[in-house]
Short mmCIF file of N, CA and C in Angstrom, two decimals:
data_model
loop_
_atom_site.label_atom_id
_atom_site.label_comp_id
_atom_site.label_asym_id
_atom_site.label_seq_id
_atom_site.Cartn_x
_atom_site.Cartn_y
_atom_site.Cartn_z
N ILE A 1 -12.91 -9.50 -2.29
CA ILE A 1 -11.84 -9.13 -3.20
C ILE A 1 -11.79 -7.61 -3.36
N ASN A 2 -12.94 -6.97 -3.44
CA ASN A 2 -12.95 -5.52 -3.64
C ASN A 2 -12.32 -4.78 -2.48
N ILE A 3 -12.56 -5.24 -1.27
CA ILE A 3 -11.97 -4.58 -0.10
C ILE A 3 -10.46 -4.73 -0.14
N ALA A 4 -9.96 -5.90 -0.50
CA ALA A 4 -8.51 -6.11 -0.57
C ALA A 4 -7.89 -5.22 -1.65
N LEU A 5 -8.55 -5.07 -2.78
CA LEU A 5 -8.03 -4.20 -3.84
C LEU A 5 -8.05 -2.73 -3.42
N ALA A 6 -9.09 -2.33 -2.70
CA ALA A 6 -9.16 -0.94 -2.23
C ALA A 6 -8.05 -0.65 -1.24
N VAL A 7 -7.80 -1.57 -0.31
CA VAL A 7 -6.73 -1.38 0.67
C VAL A 7 -5.38 -1.39 -0.04
N PHE A 8 -5.18 -2.30 -0.99
CA PHE A 8 -3.92 -2.35 -1.74
C PHE A 8 -3.68 -1.02 -2.46
N ASN A 9 -4.72 -0.47 -3.04
CA ASN A 9 -4.58 0.77 -3.79
C ASN A 9 -4.25 1.96 -2.89
N LEU A 10 -4.50 1.86 -1.60
CA LEU A 10 -4.22 2.96 -0.67
C LEU A 10 -2.82 2.89 -0.07
N ILE A 11 -2.02 1.90 -0.45
CA ILE A 11 -0.63 1.85 0.02
C ILE A 11 0.10 3.06 -0.57
N PRO A 12 0.82 3.82 0.26
CA PRO A 12 1.40 5.09 -0.21
C PRO A 12 2.70 4.95 -1.00
N ILE A 13 2.69 4.09 -2.01
CA ILE A 13 3.84 3.92 -2.90
C ILE A 13 3.35 4.16 -4.32
N PRO A 14 3.98 5.09 -5.06
CA PRO A 14 3.57 5.29 -6.46
C PRO A 14 3.75 3.99 -7.25
N PRO A 15 2.94 3.68 -8.17
CA PRO A 15 1.87 4.43 -8.83
C PRO A 15 0.50 4.25 -8.21
N LEU A 16 0.40 3.74 -7.00
CA LEU A 16 -0.89 3.52 -6.35
C LEU A 16 -1.48 4.84 -5.88
N ASP A 17 -2.81 4.87 -5.70
CA ASP A 17 -3.49 6.10 -5.32
C ASP A 17 -3.12 6.60 -3.93
N GLY A 18 -2.71 5.71 -3.06
CA GLY A 18 -2.30 6.14 -1.72
C GLY A 18 -1.12 7.09 -1.76
N SER A 19 -0.33 7.01 -2.81
CA SER A 19 0.81 7.93 -2.92
C SER A 19 0.34 9.36 -3.16
N GLN A 20 -0.80 9.53 -3.82
CA GLN A 20 -1.34 10.88 -4.02
C GLN A 20 -1.79 11.49 -2.70
N ILE A 21 -2.39 10.67 -1.85
CA ILE A 21 -2.79 11.13 -0.52
C ILE A 21 -1.55 11.49 0.28
N PHE A 22 -0.55 10.63 0.26
CA PHE A 22 0.71 10.88 0.97
C PHE A 22 1.38 12.15 0.45
N SER A 23 1.39 12.33 -0.86
CA SER A 23 2.02 13.51 -1.46
C SER A 23 1.31 14.78 -1.02
N GLY A 24 0.00 14.73 -0.91
CA GLY A 24 -0.75 15.90 -0.48
C GLY A 24 -0.36 16.36 0.91
N PHE A 25 -0.06 15.41 1.79
CA PHE A 25 0.35 15.76 3.15
C PHE A 25 1.82 16.16 3.22
N MET A 26 2.65 15.56 2.41
CA MET A 26 4.10 15.73 2.56
C MET A 26 4.74 16.72 1.59
N LEU A 27 4.03 17.16 0.58
CA LEU A 27 4.65 17.99 -0.45
C LEU A 27 5.21 19.28 0.11
N ASN A 28 4.50 19.94 1.00
CA ASN A 28 4.99 21.19 1.59
C ASN A 28 6.09 20.96 2.60
N ARG A 29 6.04 19.82 3.29
CA ARG A 29 7.03 19.55 4.35
C ARG A 29 8.34 19.01 3.81
N ASN A 30 8.25 18.09 2.86
CA ASN A 30 9.45 17.43 2.37
C ASN A 30 9.30 17.10 0.88
N PRO A 31 9.42 18.10 0.02
CA PRO A 31 9.21 17.84 -1.41
C PRO A 31 10.25 16.90 -2.02
N ASP A 32 11.47 16.88 -1.47
CA ASP A 32 12.49 15.96 -2.00
C ASP A 32 12.10 14.51 -1.80
N LEU A 33 11.53 14.19 -0.64
CA LEU A 33 11.08 12.83 -0.35
C LEU A 33 9.98 12.42 -1.32
N VAL A 34 9.06 13.33 -1.58
CA VAL A 34 7.96 13.03 -2.50
C VAL A 34 8.49 12.76 -3.90
N MET A 35 9.44 13.58 -4.36
CA MET A 35 10.00 13.40 -5.70
C MET A 35 10.77 12.08 -5.81
N LYS A 36 11.54 11.74 -4.79
CA LYS A 36 12.28 10.47 -4.81
C LYS A 36 11.32 9.29 -4.80
N LEU A 37 10.27 9.39 -3.99
CA LEU A 37 9.30 8.30 -3.92
C LEU A 37 8.58 8.13 -5.25
N GLN A 38 8.27 9.23 -5.92
CA GLN A 38 7.63 9.13 -7.23
C GLN A 38 8.57 8.53 -8.27
N ALA A 39 9.86 8.82 -8.14
CA ALA A 39 10.83 8.29 -9.10
C ALA A 39 11.10 6.81 -8.88
N TYR A 40 11.23 6.41 -7.62
CA TYR A 40 11.62 5.03 -7.30
C TYR A 40 10.47 4.16 -6.80
N GLY A 41 9.29 4.72 -6.66
CA GLY A 41 8.14 3.99 -6.12
C GLY A 41 7.80 2.71 -6.86
N PRO A 42 7.69 2.76 -8.19
CA PRO A 42 7.37 1.52 -8.90
C PRO A 42 8.39 0.41 -8.68
N GLN A 43 9.67 0.77 -8.62
CA GLN A 43 10.70 -0.25 -8.37
C GLN A 43 10.58 -0.80 -6.95
N ILE A 44 10.28 0.07 -5.99
CA ILE A 44 10.09 -0.38 -4.60
C ILE A 44 8.92 -1.35 -4.52
N LEU A 45 7.80 -0.99 -5.15
CA LEU A 45 6.62 -1.84 -5.13
C LEU A 45 6.90 -3.18 -5.80
N PHE A 46 7.57 -3.16 -6.93
CA PHE A 46 7.91 -4.40 -7.64
C PHE A 46 8.84 -5.26 -6.78
N GLY A 47 9.81 -4.63 -6.12
CA GLY A 47 10.72 -5.36 -5.24
C GLY A 47 10.00 -6.02 -4.08
N ILE A 48 9.06 -5.30 -3.48
CA ILE A 48 8.29 -5.86 -2.37
C ILE A 48 7.48 -7.06 -2.84
N ILE A 49 6.89 -6.95 -4.01
CA ILE A 49 6.11 -8.08 -4.55
C ILE A 49 7.02 -9.26 -4.85
N LEU A 50 8.21 -9.01 -5.42
CA LEU A 50 9.14 -10.10 -5.72
C LEU A 50 9.65 -10.78 -4.45
N ILE A 51 9.91 -10.01 -3.41
CA ILE A 51 10.34 -10.61 -2.14
C ILE A 51 9.29 -11.60 -1.66
N GLY A 52 8.03 -11.20 -1.73
CA GLY A 52 6.96 -12.10 -1.32
C GLY A 52 6.87 -13.33 -2.20
N TYR A 53 7.10 -13.15 -3.48
CA TYR A 53 7.01 -14.27 -4.41
C TYR A 53 8.11 -15.30 -4.17
N PHE A 54 9.33 -14.83 -3.96
CA PHE A 54 10.46 -15.75 -3.82
C PHE A 54 10.65 -16.30 -2.41
N THR A 55 10.22 -15.57 -1.40
CA THR A 55 10.42 -16.04 -0.03
C THR A 55 9.17 -16.66 0.58
N GLY A 56 8.02 -16.37 0.03
CA GLY A 56 6.79 -16.85 0.63
C GLY A 56 6.32 -15.98 1.78
N PHE A 57 7.05 -14.92 2.09
CA PHE A 57 6.69 -13.98 3.15
C PHE A 57 6.17 -12.71 2.49
N SER A 58 4.88 -12.49 2.58
CA SER A 58 4.26 -11.38 1.87
C SER A 58 4.27 -10.11 2.72
N VAL A 59 5.14 -9.20 2.35
CA VAL A 59 5.20 -7.91 3.04
C VAL A 59 3.92 -7.13 2.76
N ILE A 60 3.40 -7.24 1.55
CA ILE A 60 2.17 -6.55 1.18
C ILE A 60 1.02 -7.02 2.08
N TRP A 61 0.89 -8.34 2.26
CA TRP A 61 -0.21 -8.83 3.09
C TRP A 61 0.00 -8.47 4.56
N MET A 62 1.24 -8.37 4.99
CA MET A 62 1.52 -7.95 6.36
C MET A 62 0.98 -6.54 6.59
N ILE A 63 1.06 -5.69 5.58
CA ILE A 63 0.53 -4.33 5.68
C ILE A 63 -0.99 -4.35 5.51
N MET A 64 -1.47 -5.08 4.52
CA MET A 64 -2.88 -5.05 4.17
C MET A 64 -3.77 -5.92 5.05
N GLY A 65 -3.24 -7.03 5.54
CA GLY A 65 -4.06 -8.01 6.25
C GLY A 65 -4.91 -7.44 7.37
N PRO A 66 -4.31 -6.74 8.33
CA PRO A 66 -5.13 -6.20 9.42
C PRO A 66 -6.20 -5.21 8.94
N LEU A 67 -5.87 -4.41 7.93
CA LEU A 67 -6.86 -3.45 7.42
C LEU A 67 -7.99 -4.15 6.69
N VAL A 68 -7.67 -5.16 5.90
CA VAL A 68 -8.70 -5.92 5.19
C VAL A 68 -9.61 -6.61 6.19
N LYS A 69 -9.04 -7.21 7.22
CA LYS A 69 -9.85 -7.87 8.24
C LYS A 69 -10.77 -6.89 8.95
N MET A 70 -10.25 -5.70 9.26
CA MET A 70 -11.06 -4.69 9.94
C MET A 70 -12.22 -4.25 9.05
N PHE A 71 -11.94 -3.95 7.77
CA PHE A 71 -13.00 -3.51 6.87
C PHE A 71 -14.01 -4.62 6.59
N MET A 72 -13.55 -5.85 6.48
CA MET A 72 -14.47 -6.97 6.29
C MET A 72 -15.43 -7.08 7.47
N PHE A 73 -14.91 -6.92 8.67
CA PHE A 73 -15.76 -7.00 9.85
C PHE A 73 -16.72 -5.81 9.91
N LEU A 74 -16.22 -4.60 9.63
CA LEU A 74 -17.07 -3.41 9.71
C LEU A 74 -18.19 -3.42 8.67
N PHE A 75 -17.89 -3.84 7.45
CA PHE A 75 -18.87 -3.76 6.38
C PHE A 75 -19.74 -5.00 6.23
N SER A 76 -19.26 -6.15 6.67
CA SER A 76 -20.05 -7.36 6.46
C SER A 76 -20.26 -8.20 7.71
N GLY A 77 -19.53 -7.91 8.76
CA GLY A 77 -19.65 -8.70 9.98
C GLY A 77 -18.90 -10.02 9.91
N ILE A 78 -18.17 -10.26 8.84
CA ILE A 78 -17.42 -11.50 8.66
C ILE A 78 -16.05 -11.35 9.30
N THR A 79 -15.67 -12.33 10.11
CA THR A 79 -14.33 -12.34 10.69
C THR A 79 -13.49 -13.35 9.93
N LEU A 80 -12.27 -12.96 9.63
CA LEU A 80 -11.37 -13.86 8.90
C LEU A 80 -10.41 -14.52 9.84
#
């Protein structure tokens, strides 16, 4: 569970911590994109979660799944 939460938190959509990493790389290159993402990020994240809830197709897990599997294998040797 902890690995899945860590990977989820690294998704680069505000208010998650991954957005801070993304902002650090993009702030000098495209500050308008960073500001828009900070303004609309929570709505985007909520929309992605709702799409998964109503359709049964989890966009979040599509992003997180391969990373969680990789970290599970690297840290514990468990294959999912």
